CSV table of C-alpha atoms and ligand atoms in Angstrom, one decimal:
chain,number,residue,atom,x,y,z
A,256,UNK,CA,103.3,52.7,67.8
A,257,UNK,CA,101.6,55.1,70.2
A,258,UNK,CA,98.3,55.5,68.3
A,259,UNK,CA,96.8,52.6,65.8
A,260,UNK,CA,93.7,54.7,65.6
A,261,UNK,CA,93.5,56.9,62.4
A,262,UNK,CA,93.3,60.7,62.9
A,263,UNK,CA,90.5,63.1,61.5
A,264,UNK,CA,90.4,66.7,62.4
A,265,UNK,CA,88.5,69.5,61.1
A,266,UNK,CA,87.4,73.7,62.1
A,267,UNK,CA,85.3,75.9,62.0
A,268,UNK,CA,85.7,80.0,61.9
A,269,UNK,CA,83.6,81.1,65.0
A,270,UNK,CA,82.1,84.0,62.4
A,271,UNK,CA,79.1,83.5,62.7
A,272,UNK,CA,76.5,81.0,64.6
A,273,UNK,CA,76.6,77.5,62.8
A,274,UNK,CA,73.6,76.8,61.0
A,275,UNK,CA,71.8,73.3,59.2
A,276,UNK,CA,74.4,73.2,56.4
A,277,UNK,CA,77.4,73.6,59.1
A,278,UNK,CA,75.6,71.2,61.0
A,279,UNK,CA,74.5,68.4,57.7
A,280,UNK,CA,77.9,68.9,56.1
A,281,UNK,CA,80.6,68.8,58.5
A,282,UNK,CA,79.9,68.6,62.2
A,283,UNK,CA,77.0,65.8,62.2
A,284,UNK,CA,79.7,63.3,60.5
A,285,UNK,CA,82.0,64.1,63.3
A,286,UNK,CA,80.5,62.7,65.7
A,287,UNK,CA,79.2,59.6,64.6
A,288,UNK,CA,83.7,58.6,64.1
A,289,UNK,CA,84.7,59.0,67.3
A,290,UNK,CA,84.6,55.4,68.4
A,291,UNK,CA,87.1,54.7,65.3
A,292,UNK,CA,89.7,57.6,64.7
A,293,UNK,CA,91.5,60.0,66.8
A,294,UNK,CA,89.5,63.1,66.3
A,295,UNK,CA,90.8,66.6,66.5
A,296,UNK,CA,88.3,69.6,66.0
A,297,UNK,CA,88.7,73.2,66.8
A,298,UNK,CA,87.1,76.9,66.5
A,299,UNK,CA,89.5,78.4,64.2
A,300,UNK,CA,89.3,81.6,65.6
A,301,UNK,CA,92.6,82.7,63.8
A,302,UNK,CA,91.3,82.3,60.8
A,303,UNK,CA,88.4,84.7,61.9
A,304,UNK,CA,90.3,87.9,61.8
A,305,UNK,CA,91.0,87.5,58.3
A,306,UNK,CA,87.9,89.7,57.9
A,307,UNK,CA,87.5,92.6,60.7
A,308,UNK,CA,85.4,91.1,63.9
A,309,UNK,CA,83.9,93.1,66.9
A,310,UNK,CA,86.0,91.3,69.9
A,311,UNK,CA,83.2,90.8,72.5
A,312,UNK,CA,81.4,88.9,69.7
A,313,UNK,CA,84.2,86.5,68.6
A,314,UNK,CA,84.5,86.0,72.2
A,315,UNK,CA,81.2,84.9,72.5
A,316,UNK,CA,80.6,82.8,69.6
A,317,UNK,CA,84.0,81.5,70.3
A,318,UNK,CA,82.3,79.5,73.3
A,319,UNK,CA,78.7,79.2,71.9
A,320,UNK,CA,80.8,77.1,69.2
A,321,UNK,CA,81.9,74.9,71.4
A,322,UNK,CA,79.1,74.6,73.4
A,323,UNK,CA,77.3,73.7,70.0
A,324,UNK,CA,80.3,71.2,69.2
A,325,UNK,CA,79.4,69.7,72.6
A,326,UNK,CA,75.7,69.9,71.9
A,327,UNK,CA,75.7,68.3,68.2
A,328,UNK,CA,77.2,65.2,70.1
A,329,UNK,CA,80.9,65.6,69.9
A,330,UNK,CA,82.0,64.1,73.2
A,331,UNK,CA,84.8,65.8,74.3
A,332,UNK,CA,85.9,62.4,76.7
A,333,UNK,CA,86.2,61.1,73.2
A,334,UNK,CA,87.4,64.2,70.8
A,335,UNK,CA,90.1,66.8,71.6
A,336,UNK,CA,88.2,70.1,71.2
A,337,UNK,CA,90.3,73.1,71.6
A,338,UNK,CA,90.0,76.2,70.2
A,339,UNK,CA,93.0,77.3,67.6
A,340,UNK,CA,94.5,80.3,69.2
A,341,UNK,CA,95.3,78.0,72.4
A,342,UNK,CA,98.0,75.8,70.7
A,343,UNK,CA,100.8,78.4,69.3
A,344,UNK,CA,102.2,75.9,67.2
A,345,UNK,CA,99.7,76.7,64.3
A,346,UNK,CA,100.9,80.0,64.2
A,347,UNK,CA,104.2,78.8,64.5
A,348,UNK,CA,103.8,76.2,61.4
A,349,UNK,CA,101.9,78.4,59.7
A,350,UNK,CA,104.7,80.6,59.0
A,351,UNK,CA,107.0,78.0,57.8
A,352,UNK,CA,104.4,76.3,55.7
A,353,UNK,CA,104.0,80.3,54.0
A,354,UNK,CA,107.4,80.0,52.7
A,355,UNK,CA,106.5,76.7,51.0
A,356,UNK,CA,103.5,77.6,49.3
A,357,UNK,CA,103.7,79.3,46.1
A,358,UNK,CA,102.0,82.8,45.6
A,359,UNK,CA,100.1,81.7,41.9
A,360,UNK,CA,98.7,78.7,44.0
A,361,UNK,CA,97.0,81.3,46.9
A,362,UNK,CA,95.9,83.3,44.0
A,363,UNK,CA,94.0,80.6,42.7
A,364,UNK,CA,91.9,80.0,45.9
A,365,UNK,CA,88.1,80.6,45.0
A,366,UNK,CA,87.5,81.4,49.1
A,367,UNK,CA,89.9,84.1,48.5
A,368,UNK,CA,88.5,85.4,45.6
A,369,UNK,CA,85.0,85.5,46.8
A,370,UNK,CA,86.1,87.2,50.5
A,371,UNK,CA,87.9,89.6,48.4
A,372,UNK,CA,85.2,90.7,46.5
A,373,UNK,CA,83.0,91.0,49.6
A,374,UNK,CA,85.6,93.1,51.5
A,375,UNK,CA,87.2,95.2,49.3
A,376,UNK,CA,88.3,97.8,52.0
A,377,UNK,CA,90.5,95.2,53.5
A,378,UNK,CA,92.3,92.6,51.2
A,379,UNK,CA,94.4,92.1,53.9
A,380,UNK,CA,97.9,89.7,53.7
A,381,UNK,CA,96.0,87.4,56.6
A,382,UNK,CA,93.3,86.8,53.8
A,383,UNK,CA,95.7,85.7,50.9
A,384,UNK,CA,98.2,83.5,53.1
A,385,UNK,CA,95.2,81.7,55.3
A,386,UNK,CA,95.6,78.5,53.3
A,387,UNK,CA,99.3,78.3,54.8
A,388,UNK,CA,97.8,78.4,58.3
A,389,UNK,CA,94.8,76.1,57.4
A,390,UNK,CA,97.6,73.9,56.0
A,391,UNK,CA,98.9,73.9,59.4
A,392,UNK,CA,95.9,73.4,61.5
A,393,UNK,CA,96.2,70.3,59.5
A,394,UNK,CA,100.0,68.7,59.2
A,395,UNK,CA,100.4,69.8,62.7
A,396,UNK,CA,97.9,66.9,63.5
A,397,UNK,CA,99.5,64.1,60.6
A,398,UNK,CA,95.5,63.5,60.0
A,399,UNK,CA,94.3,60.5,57.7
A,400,UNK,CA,90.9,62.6,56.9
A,401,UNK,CA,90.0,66.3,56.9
A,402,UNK,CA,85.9,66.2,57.0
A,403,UNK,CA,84.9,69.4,55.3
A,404,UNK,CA,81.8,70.6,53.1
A,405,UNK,CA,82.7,70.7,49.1
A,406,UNK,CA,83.7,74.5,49.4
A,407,UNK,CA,86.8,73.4,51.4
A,408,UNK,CA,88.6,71.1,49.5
A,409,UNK,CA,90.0,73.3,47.1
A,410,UNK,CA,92.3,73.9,50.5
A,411,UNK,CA,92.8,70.5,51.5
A,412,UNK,CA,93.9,70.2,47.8
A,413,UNK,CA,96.6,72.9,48.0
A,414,UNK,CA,97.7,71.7,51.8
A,415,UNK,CA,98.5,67.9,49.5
A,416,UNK,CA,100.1,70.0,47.3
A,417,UNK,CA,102.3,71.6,49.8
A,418,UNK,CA,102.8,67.9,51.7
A,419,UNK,CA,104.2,66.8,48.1
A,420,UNK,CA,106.2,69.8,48.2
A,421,UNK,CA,108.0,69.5,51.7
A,422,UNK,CA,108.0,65.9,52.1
A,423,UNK,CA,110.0,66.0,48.5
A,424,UNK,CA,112.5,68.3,49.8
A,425,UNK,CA,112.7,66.5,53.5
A,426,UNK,CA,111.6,63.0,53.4
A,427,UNK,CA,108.8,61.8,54.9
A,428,UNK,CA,107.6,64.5,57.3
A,429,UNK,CA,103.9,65.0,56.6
A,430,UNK,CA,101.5,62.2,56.1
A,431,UNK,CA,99.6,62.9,53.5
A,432,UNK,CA,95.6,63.8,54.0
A,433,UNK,CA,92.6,63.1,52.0
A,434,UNK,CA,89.3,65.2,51.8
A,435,UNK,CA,86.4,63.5,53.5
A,436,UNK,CA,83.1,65.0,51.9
A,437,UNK,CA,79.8,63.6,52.7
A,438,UNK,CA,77.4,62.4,50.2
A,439,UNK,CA,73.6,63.4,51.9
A,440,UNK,CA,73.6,67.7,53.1
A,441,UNK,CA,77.5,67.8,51.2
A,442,UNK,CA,75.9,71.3,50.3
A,443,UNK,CA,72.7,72.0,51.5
A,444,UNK,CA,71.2,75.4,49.4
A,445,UNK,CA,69.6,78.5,50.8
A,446,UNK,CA,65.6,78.3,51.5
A,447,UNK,CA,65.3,81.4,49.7
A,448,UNK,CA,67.6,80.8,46.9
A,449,UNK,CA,68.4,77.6,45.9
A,450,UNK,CA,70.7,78.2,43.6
A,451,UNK,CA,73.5,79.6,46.0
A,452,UNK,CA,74.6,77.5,49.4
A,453,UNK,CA,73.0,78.2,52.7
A,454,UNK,CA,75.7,80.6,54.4
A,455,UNK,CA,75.1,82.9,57.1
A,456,UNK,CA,75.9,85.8,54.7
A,457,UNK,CA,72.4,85.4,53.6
A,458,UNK,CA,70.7,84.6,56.4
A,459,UNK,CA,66.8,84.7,55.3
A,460,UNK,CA,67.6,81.4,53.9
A,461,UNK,CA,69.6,80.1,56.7
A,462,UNK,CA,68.7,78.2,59.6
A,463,UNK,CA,70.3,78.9,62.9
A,464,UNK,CA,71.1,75.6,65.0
A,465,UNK,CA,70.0,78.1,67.8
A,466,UNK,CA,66.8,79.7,66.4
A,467,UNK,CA,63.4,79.5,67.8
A,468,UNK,CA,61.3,76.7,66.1
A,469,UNK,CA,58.7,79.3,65.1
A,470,UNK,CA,61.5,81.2,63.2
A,471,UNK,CA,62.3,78.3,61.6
A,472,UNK,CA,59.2,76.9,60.6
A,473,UNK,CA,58.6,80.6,59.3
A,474,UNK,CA,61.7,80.1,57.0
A,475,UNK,CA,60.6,76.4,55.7
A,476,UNK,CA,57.0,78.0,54.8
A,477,UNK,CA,58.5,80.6,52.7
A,478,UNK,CA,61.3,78.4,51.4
A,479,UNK,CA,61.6,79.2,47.5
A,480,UNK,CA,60.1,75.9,45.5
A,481,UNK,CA,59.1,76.6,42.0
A,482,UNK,CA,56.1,77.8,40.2
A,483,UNK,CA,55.0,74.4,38.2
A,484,UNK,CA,51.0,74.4,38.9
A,485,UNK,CA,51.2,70.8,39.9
A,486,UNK,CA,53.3,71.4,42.9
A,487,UNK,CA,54.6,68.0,42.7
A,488,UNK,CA,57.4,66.8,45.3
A,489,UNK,CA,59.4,65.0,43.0
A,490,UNK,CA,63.4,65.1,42.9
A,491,UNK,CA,64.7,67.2,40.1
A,492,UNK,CA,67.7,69.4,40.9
A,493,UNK,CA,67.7,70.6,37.3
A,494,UNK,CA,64.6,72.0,37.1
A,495,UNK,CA,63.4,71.8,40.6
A,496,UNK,CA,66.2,72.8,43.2
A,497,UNK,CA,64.1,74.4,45.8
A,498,UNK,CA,62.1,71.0,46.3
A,499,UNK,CA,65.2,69.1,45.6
A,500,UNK,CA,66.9,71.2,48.4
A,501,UNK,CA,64.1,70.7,50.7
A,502,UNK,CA,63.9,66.6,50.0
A,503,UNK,CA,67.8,66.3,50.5
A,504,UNK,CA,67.3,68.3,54.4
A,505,UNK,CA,63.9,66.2,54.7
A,506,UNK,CA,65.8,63.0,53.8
A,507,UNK,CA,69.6,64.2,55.9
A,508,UNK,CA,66.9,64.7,59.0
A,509,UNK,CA,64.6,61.7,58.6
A,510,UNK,CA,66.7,59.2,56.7
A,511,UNK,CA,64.6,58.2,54.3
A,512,UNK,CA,64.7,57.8,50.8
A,513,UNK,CA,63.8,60.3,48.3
A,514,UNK,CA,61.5,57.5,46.3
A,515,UNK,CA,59.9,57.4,49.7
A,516,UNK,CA,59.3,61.2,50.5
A,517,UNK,CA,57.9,61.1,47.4
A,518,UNK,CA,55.3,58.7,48.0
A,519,UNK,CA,54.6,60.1,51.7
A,520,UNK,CA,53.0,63.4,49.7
A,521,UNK,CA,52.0,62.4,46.9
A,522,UNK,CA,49.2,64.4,46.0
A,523,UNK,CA,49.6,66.7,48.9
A,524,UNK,CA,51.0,69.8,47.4
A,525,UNK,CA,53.7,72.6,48.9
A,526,UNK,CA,51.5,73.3,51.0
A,527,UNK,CA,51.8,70.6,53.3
A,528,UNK,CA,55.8,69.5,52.4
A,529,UNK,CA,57.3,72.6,53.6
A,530,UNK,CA,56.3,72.5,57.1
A,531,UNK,CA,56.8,68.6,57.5
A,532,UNK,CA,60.3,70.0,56.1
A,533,UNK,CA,60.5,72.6,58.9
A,534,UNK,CA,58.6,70.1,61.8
A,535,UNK,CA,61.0,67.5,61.1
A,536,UNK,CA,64.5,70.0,60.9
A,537,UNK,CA,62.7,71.8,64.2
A,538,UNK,CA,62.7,68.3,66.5
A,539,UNK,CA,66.7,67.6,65.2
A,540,UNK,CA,67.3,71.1,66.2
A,541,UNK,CA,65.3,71.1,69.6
A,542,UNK,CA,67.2,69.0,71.3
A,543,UNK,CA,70.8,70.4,70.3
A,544,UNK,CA,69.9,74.1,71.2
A,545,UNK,CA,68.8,72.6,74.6
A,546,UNK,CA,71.7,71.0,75.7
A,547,UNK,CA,74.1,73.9,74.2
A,548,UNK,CA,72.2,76.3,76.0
A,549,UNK,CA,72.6,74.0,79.4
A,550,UNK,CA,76.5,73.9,78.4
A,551,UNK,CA,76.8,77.4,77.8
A,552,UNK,CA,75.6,78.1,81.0
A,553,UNK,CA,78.0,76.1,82.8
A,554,UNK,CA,81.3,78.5,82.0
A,555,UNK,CA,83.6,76.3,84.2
A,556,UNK,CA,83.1,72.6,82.6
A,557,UNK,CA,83.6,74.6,79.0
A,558,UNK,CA,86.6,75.9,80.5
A,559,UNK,CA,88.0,72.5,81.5
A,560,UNK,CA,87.0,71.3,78.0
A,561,UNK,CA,89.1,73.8,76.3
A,562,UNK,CA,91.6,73.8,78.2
A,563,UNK,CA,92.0,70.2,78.7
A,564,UNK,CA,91.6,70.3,74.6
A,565,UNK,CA,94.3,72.6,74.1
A,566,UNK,CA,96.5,70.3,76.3
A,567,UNK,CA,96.7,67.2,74.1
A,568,UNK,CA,96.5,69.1,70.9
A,569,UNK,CA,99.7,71.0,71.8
A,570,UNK,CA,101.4,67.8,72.4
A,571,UNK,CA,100.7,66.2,69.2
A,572,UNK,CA,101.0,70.0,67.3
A,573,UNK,CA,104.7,70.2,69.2
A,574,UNK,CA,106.1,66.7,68.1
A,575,UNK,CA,105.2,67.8,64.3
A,576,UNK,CA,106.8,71.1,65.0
A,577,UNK,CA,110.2,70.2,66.1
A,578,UNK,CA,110.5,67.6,63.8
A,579,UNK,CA,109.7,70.7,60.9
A,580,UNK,CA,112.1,72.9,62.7
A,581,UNK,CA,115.1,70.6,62.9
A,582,UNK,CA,114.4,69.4,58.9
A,583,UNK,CA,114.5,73.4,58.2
A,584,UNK,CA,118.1,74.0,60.3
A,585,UNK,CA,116.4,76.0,63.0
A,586,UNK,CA,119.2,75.6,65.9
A,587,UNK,CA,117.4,73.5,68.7
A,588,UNK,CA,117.0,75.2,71.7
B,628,ATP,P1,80.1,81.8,55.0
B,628,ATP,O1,78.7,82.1,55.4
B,628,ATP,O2,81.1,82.8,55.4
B,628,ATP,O3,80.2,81.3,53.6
B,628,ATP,P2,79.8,79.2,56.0
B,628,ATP,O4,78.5,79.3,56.5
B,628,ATP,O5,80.0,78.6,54.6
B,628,ATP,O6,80.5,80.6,56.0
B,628,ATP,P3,82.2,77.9,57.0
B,628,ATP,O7,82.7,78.3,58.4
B,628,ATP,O8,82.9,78.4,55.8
B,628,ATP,O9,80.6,78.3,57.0
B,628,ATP,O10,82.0,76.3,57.0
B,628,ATP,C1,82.2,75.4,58.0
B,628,ATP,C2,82.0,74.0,57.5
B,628,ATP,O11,80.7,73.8,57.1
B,628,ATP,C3,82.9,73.6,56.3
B,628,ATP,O12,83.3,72.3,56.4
B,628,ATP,C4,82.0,73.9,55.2
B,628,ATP,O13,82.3,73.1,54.1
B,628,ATP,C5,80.6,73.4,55.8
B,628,ATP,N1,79.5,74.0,55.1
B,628,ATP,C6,79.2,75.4,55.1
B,628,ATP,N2,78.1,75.7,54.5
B,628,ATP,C7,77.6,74.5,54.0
B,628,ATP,C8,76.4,74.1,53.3
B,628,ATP,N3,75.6,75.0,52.9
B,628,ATP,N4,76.2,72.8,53.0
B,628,ATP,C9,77.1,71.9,53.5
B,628,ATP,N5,78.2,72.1,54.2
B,628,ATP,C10,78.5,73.4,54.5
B,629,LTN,N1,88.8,77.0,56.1
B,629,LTN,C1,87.7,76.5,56.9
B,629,LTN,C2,87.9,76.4,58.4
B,629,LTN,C3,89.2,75.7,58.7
B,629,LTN,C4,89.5,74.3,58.5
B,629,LTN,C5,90.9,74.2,59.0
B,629,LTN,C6,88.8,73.2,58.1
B,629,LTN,C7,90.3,76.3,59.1
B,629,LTN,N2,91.3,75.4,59.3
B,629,LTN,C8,91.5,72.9,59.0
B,629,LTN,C9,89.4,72.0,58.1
B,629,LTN,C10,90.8,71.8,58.5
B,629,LTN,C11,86.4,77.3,56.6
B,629,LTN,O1,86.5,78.4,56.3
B,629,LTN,N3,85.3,76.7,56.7
């Protein structure tokens, strides 16, 4: 056996710059596995073009992502970071994997329905079949866990579904992955709506892992709470989901419990729990935009990161390929 360790690997679309629930849901619980799985994690910049993207600024957040990877604490002596378009083999599976997965299962895919919706001048084929490549970004890798944020696992559901599918037709090719959702930040909400997940679509009530702490303390002071006169910090998602929001990033940040944030203001009001909220966010964000702005200055070592990344991933992502192509009857070359 080559490698006891188990295997975790996870992406992100370089769309956009990564922000507190990127950072609470998926990328913070990254890190802290490295000593005890083989982790893969990429910028799944092929996924990207889905919906259209000025070059020069895929480009650039392209790197800023990694630099932010780098920055959040992902080691990359101790994760393989690459970015996707790199290692042609998820191209490559993803095309096979398209003529396994059924066309009332991609119609199904909430992701889909929603980018749809929001871009209705270009409901491209890229958009409908991107579960088959995400599929791929997985298998490719035979990982035990896929960490993702709850939106995602509707895809990690339908890649089982196509592991199932395959494996039944050509034995035991895939292994089989499990969804890895964490229980504290899972989905952190908007500051200026609640109700709806913080997403850089609405970015008022998103914080930037790069923004200035003054913008962000701005953001916590005018972070939507509720009107109850008694302005009570108490947890109540039902009836209180701004201040619930706010105790869940207060508690993800601080690690304390929620019985204990509310004894810390008791009595103190709004007034004085939303910029706690924002101090404490502001010094875990500090000293993450630090180092990625060191990083990102220092093009060459992000260079030999990427490319040394894209090295061992296209090892692994090959093996898994010709072993697909040989069970199809593709001729060997
Ligand atoms: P968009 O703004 O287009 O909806 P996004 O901000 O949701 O995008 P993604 O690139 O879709 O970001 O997500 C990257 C990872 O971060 C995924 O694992 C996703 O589940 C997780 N994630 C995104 N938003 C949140 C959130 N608000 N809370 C917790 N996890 C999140
Ligand atoms: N679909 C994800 C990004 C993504 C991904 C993956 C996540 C692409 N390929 C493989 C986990 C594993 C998103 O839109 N956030």
């Amino acid at each position: 056996m080559e490698n006891e360790k188990k295997v975790m690997l996870s992406g992100i679309q370089p769309s956009g710059d990564l922000h507190l629930g990127n950072y609470l849901g998926a990328i913070r619980n990254w890190g802290a596995r490295a000593e005890e799985f083989d982790c893969y994690y990429f910028m799944a910049d092929m996924h990207t073009i889905t919906v259209r993207q000025n070059p020069a600024d895929l480009r650039r957040r392209t790197l800023e992502q990694l630099a932010q990877y780098i920055a959040c604490g992902l080691d990359p002596e101790k994760n393989t970071l690459f970015i996707q378009s790199h290692v042609h083999q998820h191209a490559e599976l993803g095309w096979v994997l398209n003529c396994y997965t059924m066309f009332g299962e991609l119609s199904r895919m909430t992701q889909f329905k929603d980018k749809s919706a929001k871009h209705k001048d270009n409901i491209n084929g890229g958009l409908f079949t991107y579960p088959a490549l995400m599929a791929a970004d997985i298998l490719l890798y035979q990982p035990d866990y896929v960490p993702v944020g709850e939106d995602q696992k509707q895809h990690v559901e339908l890649t089982r579904n196509i592991v199932q599918r395959f494996n039944g037709i050509y034995g035991d090719v895939f292994k089989m992955p499990e969804p890895y959702i964490p229980k504290a930040g899972a989905r952190v909400m908007g500051l200026s709506d609640p109700t709806g997940k913080m997403s850089k679509s609405a970015p008022e009530g998103c914080v930037f892992l790069m923004e200035k702490p003054e913008d962000i303390m701005r953001k916590f002071k005018r972070a939507v709470t509720d009107c109850d006169t008694e302005h009570c910090v108490r947890y109540d998602r039902e009836n209180k989901p701004g201040v619930a929001n706010l105790m869940q990033i207060y508690s993800a940040v601080t690690g304390k419990s929620y019985e204990e944030i509310e004894q810390e203001f008791d009595g103190k009001g709004y007034g004085v729990f939303k910029p706690a909220v924002g101090e404490a966010v502001v010094e875990t964000l500090r000293p993450i935009r630090e180092e990625a702005q060191r990083i990102l200055a220092d093009k060459a070592y992000l260079e030999s990161v990427y490319r040394a990344g894209a090295e061992k991933a296209s090892y692994v992502a090959n093996k898994t390929l010709r072993k697909v192509y040989k069970k199809v009857g593709f001729v060997a070359r």
